[in-house]
PDB file of C-alpha atoms and ligand atoms in Angstrom:
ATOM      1  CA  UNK A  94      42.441  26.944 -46.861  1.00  0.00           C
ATOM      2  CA  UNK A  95      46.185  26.789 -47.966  1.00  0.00           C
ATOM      3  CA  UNK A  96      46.767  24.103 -51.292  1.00  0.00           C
ATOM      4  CA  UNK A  97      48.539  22.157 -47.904  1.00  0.00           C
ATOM      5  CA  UNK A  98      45.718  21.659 -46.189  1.00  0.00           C
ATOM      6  CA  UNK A  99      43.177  20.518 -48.709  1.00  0.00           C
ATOM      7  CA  UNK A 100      46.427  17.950 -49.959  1.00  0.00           C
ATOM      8  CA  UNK A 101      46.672  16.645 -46.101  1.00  0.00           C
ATOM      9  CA  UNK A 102      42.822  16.537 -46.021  1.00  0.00           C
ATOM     10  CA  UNK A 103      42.541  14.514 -48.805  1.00  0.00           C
ATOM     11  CA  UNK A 104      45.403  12.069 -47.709  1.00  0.00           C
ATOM     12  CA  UNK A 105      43.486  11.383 -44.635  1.00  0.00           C
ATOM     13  CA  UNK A 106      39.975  11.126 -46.540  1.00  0.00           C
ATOM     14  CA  UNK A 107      42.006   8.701 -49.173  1.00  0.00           C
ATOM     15  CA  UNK A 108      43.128   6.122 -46.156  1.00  0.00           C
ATOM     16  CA  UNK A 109      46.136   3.713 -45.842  1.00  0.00           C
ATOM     17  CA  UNK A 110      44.988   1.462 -48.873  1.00  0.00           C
ATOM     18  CA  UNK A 111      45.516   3.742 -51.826  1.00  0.00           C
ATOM     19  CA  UNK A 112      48.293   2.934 -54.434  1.00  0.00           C
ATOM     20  CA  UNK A 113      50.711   5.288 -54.083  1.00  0.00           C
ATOM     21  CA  UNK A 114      51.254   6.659 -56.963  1.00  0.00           C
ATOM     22  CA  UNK A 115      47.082   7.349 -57.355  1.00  0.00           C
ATOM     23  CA  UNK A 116      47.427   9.167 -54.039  1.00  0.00           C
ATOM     24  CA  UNK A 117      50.466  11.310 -55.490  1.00  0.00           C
ATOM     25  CA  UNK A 118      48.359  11.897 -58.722  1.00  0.00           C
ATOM     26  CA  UNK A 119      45.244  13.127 -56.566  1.00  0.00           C
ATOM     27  CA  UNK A 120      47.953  15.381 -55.167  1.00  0.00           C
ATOM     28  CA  UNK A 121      48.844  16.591 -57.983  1.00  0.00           C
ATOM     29  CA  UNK A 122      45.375  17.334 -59.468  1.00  0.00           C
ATOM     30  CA  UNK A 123      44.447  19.334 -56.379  1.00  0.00           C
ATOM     31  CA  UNK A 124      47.557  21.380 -56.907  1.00  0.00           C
ATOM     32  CA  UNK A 125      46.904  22.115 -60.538  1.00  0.00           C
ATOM     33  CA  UNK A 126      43.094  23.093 -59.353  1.00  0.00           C
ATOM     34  CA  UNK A 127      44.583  25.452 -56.868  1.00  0.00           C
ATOM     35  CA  UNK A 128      46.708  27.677 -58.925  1.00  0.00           C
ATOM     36  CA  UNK A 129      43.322  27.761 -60.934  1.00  0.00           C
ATOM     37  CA  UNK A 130      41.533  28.983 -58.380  1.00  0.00           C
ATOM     38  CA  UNK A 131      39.455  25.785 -57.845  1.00  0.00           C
ATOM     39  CA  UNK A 132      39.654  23.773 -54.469  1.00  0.00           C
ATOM     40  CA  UNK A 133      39.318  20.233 -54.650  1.00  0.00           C
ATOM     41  CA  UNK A 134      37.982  17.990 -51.162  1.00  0.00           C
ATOM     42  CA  UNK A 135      38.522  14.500 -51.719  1.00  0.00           C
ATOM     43  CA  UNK A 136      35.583  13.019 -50.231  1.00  0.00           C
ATOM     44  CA  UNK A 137      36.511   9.158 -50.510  1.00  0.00           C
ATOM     45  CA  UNK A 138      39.081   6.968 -51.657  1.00  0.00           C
ATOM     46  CA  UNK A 139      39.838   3.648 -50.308  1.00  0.00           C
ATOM     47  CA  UNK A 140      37.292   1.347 -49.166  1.00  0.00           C
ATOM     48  CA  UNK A 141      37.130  -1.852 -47.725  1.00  0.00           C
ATOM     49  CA  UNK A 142      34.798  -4.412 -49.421  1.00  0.00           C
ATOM     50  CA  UNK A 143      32.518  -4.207 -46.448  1.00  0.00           C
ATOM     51  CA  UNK A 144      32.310  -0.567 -46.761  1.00  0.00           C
ATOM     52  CA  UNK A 145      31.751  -0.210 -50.590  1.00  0.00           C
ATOM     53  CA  UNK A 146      28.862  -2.570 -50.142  1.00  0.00           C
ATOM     54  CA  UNK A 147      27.060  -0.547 -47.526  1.00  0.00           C
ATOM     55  CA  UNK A 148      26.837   2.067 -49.921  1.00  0.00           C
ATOM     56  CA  UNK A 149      26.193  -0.416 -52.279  1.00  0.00           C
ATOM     57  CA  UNK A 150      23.214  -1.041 -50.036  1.00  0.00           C
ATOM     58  CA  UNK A 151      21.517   1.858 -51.051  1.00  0.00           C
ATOM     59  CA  UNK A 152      18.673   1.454 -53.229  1.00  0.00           C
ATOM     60  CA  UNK A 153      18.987  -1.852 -53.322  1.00  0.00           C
ATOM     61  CA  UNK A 154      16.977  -4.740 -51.256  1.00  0.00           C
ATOM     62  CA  UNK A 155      17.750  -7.577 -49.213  1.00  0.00           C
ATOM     63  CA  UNK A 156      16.659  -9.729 -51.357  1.00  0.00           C
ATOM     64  CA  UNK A 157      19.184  -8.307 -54.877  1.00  0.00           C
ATOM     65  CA  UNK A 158      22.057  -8.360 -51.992  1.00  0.00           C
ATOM     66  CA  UNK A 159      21.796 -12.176 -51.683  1.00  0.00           C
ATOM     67  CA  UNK A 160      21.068 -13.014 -54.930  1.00  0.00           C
ATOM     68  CA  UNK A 161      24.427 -11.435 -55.461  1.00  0.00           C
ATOM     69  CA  UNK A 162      26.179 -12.800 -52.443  1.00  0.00           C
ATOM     70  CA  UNK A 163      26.330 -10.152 -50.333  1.00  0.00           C
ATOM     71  CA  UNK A 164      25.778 -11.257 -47.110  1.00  0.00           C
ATOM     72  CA  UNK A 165      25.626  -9.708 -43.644  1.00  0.00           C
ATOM     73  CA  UNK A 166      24.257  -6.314 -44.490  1.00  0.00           C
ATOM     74  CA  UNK A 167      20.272  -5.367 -45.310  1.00  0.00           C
ATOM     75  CA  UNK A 168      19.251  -3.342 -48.181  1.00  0.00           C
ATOM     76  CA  UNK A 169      18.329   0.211 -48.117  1.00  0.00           C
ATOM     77  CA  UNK A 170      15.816   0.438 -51.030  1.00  0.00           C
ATOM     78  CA  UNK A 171      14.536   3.704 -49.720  1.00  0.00           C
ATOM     79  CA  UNK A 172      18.201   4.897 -50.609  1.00  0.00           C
ATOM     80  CA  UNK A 173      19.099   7.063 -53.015  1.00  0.00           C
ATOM     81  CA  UNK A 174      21.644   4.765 -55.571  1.00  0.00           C
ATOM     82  CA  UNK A 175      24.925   6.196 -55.256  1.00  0.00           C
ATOM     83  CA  UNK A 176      27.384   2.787 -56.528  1.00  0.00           C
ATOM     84  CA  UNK A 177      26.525   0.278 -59.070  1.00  0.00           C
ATOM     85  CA  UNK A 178      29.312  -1.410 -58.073  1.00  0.00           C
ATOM     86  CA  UNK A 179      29.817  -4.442 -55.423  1.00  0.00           C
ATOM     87  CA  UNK A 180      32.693  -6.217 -53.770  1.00  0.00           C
ATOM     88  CA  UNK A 181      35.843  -5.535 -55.464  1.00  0.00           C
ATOM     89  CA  UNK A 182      34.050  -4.501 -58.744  1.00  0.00           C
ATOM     90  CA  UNK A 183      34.704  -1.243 -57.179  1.00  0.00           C
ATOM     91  CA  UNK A 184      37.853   0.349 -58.100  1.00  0.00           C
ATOM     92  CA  UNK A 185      37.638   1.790 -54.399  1.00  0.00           C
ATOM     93  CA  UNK A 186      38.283  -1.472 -52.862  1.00  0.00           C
ATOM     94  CA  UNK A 187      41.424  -1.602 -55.268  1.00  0.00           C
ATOM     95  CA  UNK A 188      43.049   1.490 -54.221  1.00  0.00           C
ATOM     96  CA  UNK A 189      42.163   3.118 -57.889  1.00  0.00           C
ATOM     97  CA  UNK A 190      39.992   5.686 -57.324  1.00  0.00           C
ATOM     98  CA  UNK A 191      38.709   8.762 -55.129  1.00  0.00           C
ATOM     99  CA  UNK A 192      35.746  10.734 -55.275  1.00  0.00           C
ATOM    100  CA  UNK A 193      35.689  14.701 -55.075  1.00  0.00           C
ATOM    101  CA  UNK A 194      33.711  17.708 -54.746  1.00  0.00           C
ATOM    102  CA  UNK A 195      34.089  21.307 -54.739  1.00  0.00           C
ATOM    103  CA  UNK A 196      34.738  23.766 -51.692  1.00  0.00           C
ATOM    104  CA  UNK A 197      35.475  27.185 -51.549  1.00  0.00           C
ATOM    105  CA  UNK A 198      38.598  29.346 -50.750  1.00  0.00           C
ATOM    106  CA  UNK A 199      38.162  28.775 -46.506  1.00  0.00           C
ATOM    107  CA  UNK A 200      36.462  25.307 -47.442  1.00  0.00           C
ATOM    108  CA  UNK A 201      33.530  26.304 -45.716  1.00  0.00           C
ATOM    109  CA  UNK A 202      30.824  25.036 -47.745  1.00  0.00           C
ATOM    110  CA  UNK A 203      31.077  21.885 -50.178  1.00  0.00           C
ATOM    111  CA  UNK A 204      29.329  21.749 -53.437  1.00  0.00           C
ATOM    112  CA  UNK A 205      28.377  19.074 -56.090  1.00  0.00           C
ATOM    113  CA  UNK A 206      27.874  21.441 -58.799  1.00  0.00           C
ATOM    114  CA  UNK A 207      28.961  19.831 -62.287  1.00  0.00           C
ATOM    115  CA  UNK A 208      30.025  23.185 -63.773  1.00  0.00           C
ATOM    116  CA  UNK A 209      32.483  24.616 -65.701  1.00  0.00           C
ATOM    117  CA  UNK A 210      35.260  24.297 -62.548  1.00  0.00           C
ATOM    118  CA  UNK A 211      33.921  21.137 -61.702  1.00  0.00           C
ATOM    119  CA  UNK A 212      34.528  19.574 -65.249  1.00  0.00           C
ATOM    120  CA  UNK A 213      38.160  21.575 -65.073  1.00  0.00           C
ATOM    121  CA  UNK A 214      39.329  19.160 -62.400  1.00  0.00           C
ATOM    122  CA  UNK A 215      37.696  15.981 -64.288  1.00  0.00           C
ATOM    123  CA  UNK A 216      40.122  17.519 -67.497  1.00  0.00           C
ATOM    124  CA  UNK A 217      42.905  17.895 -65.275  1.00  0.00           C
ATOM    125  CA  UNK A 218      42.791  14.113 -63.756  1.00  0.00           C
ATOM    126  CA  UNK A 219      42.055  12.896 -67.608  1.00  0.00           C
ATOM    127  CA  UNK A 220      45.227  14.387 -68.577  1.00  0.00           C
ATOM    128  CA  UNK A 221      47.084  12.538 -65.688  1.00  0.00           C
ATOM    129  CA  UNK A 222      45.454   9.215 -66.283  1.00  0.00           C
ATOM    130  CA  UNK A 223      42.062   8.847 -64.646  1.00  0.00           C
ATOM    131  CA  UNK A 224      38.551   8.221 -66.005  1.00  0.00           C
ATOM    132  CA  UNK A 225      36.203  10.377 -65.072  1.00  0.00           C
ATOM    133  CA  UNK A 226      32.297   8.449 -63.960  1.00  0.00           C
ATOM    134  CA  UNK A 227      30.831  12.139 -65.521  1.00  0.00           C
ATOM    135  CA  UNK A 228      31.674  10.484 -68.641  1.00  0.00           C
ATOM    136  CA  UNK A 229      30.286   6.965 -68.063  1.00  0.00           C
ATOM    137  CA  UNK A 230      26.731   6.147 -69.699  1.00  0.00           C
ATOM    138  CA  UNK A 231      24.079   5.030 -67.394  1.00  0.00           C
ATOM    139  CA  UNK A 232      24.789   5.514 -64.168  1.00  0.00           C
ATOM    140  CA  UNK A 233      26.635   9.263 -64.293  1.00  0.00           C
ATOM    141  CA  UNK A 234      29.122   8.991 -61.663  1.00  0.00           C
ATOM    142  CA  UNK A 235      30.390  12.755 -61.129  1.00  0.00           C
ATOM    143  CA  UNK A 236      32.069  13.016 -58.399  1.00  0.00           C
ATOM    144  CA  UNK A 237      34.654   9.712 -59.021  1.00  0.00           C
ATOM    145  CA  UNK A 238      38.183  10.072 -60.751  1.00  0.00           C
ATOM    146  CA  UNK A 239      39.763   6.260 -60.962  1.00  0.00           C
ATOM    147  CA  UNK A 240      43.095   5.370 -62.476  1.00  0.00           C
ATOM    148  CA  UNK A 241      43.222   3.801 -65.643  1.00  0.00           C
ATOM    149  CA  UNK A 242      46.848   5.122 -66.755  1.00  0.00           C
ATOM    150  CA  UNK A 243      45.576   6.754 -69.953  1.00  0.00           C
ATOM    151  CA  UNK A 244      46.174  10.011 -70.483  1.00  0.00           C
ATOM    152  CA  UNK A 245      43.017  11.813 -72.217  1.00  0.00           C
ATOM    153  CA  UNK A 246      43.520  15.306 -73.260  1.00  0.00           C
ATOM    154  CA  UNK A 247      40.726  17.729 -73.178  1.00  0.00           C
ATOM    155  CA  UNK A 248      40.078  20.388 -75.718  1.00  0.00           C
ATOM    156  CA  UNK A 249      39.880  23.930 -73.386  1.00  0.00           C
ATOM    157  CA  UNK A 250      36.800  25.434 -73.208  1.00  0.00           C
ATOM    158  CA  UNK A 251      35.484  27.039 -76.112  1.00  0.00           C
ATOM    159  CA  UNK A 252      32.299  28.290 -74.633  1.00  0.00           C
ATOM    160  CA  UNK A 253      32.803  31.986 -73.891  1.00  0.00           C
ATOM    161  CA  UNK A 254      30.476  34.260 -71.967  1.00  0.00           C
ATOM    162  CA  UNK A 255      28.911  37.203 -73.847  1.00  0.00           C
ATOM    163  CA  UNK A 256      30.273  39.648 -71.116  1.00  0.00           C
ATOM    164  CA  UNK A 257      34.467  39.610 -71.044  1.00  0.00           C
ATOM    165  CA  UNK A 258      35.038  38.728 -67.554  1.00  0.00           C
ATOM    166  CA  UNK A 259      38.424  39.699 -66.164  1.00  0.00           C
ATOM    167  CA  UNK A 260      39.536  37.171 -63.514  1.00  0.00           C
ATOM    168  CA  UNK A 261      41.957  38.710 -61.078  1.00  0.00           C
ATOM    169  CA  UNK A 262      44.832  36.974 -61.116  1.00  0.00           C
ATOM    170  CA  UNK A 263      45.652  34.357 -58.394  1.00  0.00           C
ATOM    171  CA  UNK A 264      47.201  36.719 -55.435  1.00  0.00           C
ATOM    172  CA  UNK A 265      51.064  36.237 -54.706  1.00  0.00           C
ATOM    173  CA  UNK A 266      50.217  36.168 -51.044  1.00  0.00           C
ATOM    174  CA  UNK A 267      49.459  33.170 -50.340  1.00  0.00           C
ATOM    175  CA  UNK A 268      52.411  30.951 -50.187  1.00  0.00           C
ATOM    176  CA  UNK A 269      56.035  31.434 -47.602  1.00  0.00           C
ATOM    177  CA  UNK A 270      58.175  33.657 -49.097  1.00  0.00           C
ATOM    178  CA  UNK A 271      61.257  31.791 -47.850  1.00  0.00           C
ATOM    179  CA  UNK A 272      59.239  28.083 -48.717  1.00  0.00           C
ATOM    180  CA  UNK A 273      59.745  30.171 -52.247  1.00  0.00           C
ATOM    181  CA  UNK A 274      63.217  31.180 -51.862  1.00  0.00           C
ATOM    182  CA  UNK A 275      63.648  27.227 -51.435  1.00  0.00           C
ATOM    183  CA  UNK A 276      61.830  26.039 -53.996  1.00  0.00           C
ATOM    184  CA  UNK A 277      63.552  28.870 -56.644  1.00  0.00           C
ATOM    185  CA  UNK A 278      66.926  27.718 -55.470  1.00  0.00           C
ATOM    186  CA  UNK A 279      65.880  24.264 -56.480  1.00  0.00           C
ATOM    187  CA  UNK A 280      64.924  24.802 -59.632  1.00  0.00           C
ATOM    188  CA  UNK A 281      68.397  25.880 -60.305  1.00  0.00           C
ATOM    189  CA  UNK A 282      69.255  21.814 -60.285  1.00  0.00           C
ATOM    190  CA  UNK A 283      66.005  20.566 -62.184  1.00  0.00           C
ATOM    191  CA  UNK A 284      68.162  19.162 -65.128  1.00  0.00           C
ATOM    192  CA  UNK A 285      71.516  17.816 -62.911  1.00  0.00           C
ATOM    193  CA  UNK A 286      69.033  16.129 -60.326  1.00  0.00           C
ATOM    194  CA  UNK A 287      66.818  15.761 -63.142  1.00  0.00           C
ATOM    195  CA  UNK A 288      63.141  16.809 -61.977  1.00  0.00           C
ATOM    196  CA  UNK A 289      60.545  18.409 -63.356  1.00  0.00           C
ATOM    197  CA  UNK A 290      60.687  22.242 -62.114  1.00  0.00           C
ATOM    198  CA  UNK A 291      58.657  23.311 -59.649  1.00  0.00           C
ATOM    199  CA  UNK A 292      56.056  25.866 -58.896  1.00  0.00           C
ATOM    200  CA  UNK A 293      57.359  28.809 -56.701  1.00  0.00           C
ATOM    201  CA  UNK A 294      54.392  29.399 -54.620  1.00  0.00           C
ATOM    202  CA  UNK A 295      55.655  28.768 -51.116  1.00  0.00           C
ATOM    203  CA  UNK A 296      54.026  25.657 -50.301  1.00  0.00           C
ATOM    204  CA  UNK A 297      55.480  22.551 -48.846  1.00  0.00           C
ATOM    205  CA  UNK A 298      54.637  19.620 -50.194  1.00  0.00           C
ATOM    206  CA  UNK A 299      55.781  16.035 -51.675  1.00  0.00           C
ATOM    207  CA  UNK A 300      57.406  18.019 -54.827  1.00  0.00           C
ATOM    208  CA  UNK A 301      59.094  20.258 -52.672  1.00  0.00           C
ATOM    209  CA  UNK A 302      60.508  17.535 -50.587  1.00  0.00           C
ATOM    210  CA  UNK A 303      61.829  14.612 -53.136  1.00  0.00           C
ATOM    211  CA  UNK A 304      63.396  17.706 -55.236  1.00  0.00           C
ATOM    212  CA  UNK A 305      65.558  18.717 -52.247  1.00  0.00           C
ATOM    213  CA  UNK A 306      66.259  15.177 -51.467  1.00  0.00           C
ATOM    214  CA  UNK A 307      67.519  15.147 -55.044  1.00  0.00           C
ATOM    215  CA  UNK A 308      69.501  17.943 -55.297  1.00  0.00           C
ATOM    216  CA  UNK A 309      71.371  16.771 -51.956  1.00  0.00           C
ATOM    217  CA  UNK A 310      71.915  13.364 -53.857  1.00  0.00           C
ATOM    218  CA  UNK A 311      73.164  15.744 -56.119  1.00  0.00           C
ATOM    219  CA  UNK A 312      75.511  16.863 -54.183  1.00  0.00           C
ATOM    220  CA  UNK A 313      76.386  14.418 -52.601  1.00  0.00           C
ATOM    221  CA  UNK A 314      77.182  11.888 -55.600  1.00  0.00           C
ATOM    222  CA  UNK A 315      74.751   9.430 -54.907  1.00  0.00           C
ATOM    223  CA  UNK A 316      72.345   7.835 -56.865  1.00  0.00           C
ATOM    224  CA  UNK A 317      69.619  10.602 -57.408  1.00  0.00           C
ATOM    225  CA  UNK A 318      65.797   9.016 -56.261  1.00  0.00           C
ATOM    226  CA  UNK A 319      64.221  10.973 -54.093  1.00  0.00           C
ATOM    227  CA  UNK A 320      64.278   8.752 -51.490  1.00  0.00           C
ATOM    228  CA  UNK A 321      66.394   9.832 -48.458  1.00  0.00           C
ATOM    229  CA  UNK A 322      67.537   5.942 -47.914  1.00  0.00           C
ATOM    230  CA  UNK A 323      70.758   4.827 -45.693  1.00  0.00           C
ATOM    231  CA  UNK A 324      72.899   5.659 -48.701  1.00  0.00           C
ATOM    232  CA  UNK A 325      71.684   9.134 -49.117  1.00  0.00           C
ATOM    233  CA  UNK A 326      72.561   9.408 -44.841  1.00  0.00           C
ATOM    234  CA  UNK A 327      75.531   7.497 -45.350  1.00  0.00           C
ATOM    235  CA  UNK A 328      77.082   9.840 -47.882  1.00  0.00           C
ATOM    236  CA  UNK A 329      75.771  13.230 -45.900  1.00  0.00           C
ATOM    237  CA  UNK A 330      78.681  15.377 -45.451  1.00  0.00           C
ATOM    238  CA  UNK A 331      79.117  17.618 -42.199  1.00  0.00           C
ATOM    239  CA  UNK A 332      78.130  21.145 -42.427  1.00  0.00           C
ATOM    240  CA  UNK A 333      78.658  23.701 -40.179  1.00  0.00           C
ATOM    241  CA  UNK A 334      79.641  27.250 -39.224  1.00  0.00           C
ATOM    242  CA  UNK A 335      81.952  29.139 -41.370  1.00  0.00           C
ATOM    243  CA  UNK A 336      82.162  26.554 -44.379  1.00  0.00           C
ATOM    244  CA  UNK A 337      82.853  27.912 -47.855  1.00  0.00           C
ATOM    245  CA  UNK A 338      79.875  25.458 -48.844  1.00  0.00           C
ATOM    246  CA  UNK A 339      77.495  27.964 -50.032  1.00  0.00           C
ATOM    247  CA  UNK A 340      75.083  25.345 -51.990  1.00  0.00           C
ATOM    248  CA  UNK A 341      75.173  22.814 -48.891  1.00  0.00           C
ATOM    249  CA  UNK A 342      74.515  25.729 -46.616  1.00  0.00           C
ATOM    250  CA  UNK A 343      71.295  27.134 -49.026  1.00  0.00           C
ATOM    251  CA  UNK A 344      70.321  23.483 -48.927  1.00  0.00           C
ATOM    252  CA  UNK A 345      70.494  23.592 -44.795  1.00  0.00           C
ATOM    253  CA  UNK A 346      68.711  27.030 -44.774  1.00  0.00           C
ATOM    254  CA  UNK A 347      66.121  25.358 -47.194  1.00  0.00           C
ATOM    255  CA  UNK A 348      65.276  22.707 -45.076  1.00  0.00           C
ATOM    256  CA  UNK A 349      65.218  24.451 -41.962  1.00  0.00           C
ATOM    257  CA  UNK A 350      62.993  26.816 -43.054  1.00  0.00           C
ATOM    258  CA  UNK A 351      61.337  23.115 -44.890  1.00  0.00           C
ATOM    259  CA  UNK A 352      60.671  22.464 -41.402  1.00  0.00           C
ATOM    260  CA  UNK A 353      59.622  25.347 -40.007  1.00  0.00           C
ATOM    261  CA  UNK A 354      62.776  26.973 -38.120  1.00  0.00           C
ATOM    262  CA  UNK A 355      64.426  29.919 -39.181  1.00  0.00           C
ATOM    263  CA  UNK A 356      67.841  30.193 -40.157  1.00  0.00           C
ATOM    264  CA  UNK A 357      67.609  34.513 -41.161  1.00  0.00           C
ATOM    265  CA  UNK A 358      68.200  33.832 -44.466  1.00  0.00           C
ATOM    266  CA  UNK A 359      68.704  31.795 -47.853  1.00  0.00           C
ATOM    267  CA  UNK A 360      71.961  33.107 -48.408  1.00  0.00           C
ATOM    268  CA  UNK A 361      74.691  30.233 -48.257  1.00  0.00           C
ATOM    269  CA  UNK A 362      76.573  31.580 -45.199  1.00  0.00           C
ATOM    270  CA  UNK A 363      76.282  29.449 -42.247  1.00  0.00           C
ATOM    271  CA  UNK A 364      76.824  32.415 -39.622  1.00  0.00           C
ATOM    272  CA  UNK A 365      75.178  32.136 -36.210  1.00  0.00           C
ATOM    273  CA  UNK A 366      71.472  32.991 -37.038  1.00  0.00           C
ATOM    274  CA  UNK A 367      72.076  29.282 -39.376  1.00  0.00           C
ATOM    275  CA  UNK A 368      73.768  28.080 -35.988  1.00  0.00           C
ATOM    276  CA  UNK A 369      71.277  28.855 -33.816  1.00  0.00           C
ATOM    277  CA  UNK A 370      68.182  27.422 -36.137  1.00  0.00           C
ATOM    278  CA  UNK A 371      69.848  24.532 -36.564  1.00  0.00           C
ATOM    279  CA  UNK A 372      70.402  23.985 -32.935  1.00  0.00           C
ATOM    280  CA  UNK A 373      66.830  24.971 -32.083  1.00  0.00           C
ATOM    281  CA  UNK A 374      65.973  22.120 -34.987  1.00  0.00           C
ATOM    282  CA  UNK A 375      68.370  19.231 -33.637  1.00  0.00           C
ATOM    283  CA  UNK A 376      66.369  20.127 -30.045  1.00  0.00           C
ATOM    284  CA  UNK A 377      63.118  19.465 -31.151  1.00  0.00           C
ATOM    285  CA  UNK A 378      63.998  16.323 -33.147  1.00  0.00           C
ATOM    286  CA  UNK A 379      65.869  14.933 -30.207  1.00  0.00           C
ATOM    287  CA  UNK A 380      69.139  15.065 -31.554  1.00  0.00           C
ATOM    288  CA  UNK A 381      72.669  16.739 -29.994  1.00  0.00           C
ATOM    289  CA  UNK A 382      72.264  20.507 -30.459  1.00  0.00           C
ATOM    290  CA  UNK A 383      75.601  21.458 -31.727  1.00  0.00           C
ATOM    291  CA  UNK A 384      74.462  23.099 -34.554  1.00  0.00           C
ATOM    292  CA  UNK A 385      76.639  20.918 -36.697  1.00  0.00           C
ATOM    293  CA  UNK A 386      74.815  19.138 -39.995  1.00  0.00           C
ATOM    294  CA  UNK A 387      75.801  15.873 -40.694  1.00  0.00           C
ATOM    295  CA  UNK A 388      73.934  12.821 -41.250  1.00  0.00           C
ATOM    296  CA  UNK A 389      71.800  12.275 -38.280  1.00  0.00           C
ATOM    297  CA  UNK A 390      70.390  16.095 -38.729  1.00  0.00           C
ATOM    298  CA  UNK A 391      70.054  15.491 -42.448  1.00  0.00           C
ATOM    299  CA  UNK A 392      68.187  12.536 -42.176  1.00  0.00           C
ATOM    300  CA  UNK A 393      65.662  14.141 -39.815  1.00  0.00           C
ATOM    301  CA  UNK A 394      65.392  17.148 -42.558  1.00  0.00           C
ATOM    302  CA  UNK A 395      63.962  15.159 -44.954  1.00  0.00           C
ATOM    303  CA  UNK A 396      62.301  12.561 -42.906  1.00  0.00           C
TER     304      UNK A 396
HETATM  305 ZN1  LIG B 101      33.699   6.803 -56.669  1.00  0.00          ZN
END
């Protein structure tokens, strides 16, 4: 399973209530995992008060629900206990916190192993911010991550196996070699569009995206977000064949192959392979195939 798809699984396993930047930090974590070698599933993020008290349910009675308040659902004292936390007490029902296991490389089988890779990805969400329930006392929450906005740093293992183990490093394979081309071209404008480099591995994602939006804020002189808003369209120049724009033309070839067309080449000259792809693009997102860039096209690049 491609770094992609575990990142779109876990959006949909998150839901619409998450805080956004949370959701960007899970993200993040289950990139940083990846190039590790270690696949993240989110299992759960946001829940609705009704839901985190059905699984509040468990191993509780009817009876320590009311007492409580909790009305409208029985308890489930056969249950194993899996919460010790009601209502909005739950930092699920505040759009704070997800809960994750393990999977491996075709994310065929989950596990809920608290080893060494599984205490890796609690390390790697303490340095971005969250608290990890594997630390808590009493009830030992493993798989949950919430967001507390301190940054903990972890000492690295220290514990080394008795036989040197050589781990084979992460193959190159994986990622679009053109998705790379994009990303490397980029990260020639991390300090004028100011963001933090990224990894060439050929992936689409988020980072990808807001760092071309910036660069073409860049480049086009407008106030440098991220956010491809009806300035950033407003100020999108008009690209087409034969320009002596080789860094607007990259930035076209970048997002075509962004979107999955293919313009021959990263190479800054928009001949008619660029023409072509960009037609074929402007067909599929309804717009006038002339294979001219400008605004309209732009916007639907980075929408
Ligand atoms: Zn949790």
């Amino acid at each position: 399973m491609s770094v992609e798809k575990l990142k779109q699984e876990a959006i949909e396993r998150m839901g619409s209530g998450m805080k956004a930047i949370v959701k960007e930090k899970v993200l993040d974590i289950i990139e940083q995992a990846y190039a590790e070698g270690i696949y993240v599933l989110i299992t759960s993020g946001y829940r609705s008060v009704a839901e985190q008290n059905k699984l509040f349910a468990k191993s509780r009675t009817t009876a320590q629900l009311r007492a409580l308040g909790i009305t409208g659902i029985e308890g489930q004292p056969n249950e194993k206990k899996v919460t010790n936390a009601y209502g909005t007490l739950s930092n699920h029902t505040q759009g704070i916190a997800v809960d994750y296991c393990l999977t491996n490389k075709s994310a065929t089988t989950s596990y809920w192993v608290v080893n060494k890779d599984w205490r890796r990805v609690a390390a790697i969400a303490k340095s971005m911010g969250f608290a990890w329930g594997g630390d808590w006392k009493g009830f030992v929450d493993n798989p949950h991550l919430e967001y507390t906005g301190k940054i903990t740093v972890e000492p690295e293992e220290t514990k080394v196996d008795s036989v040197i183990v050589t781990t084979p490093n992460k193959p190159d394979t994986d990622g679009d070699a053109n998705i790379k081309k994009l990303q490397t071209f980029l990260n020639g404008y991390t300090k004028k569009a100011s963001f933090t480099k990224l990894v060439v591995d050929g992936y689409k994602g988020p980072k990808t995206k807001t760092a071309a939006i910036r660069v073409f804020q860049y480049f086009s002189d407008v106030t440098i977000d991220g956010v491809f808003g009806k300035k950033s369209k407003a100020a999108a120049p008009t690209v087409k064949k034969g320009t002596t724009w080789s860094k607007w033309t990259r930035l076209v070839q970048g997002m075509l192959y962004y979107n999955g067309f293919n313009p021959q080449g990263l190479d800054g000259v928009f001949g008619n392979d660029t023409v072509a792809a960009v037609k074929a693009f402007q067909k599929a997102n309804g717009l006038v195939a002339d294979g001219v860039v400008g605004p309209a096209t732009f916007a639907k690049f980075f929408a």
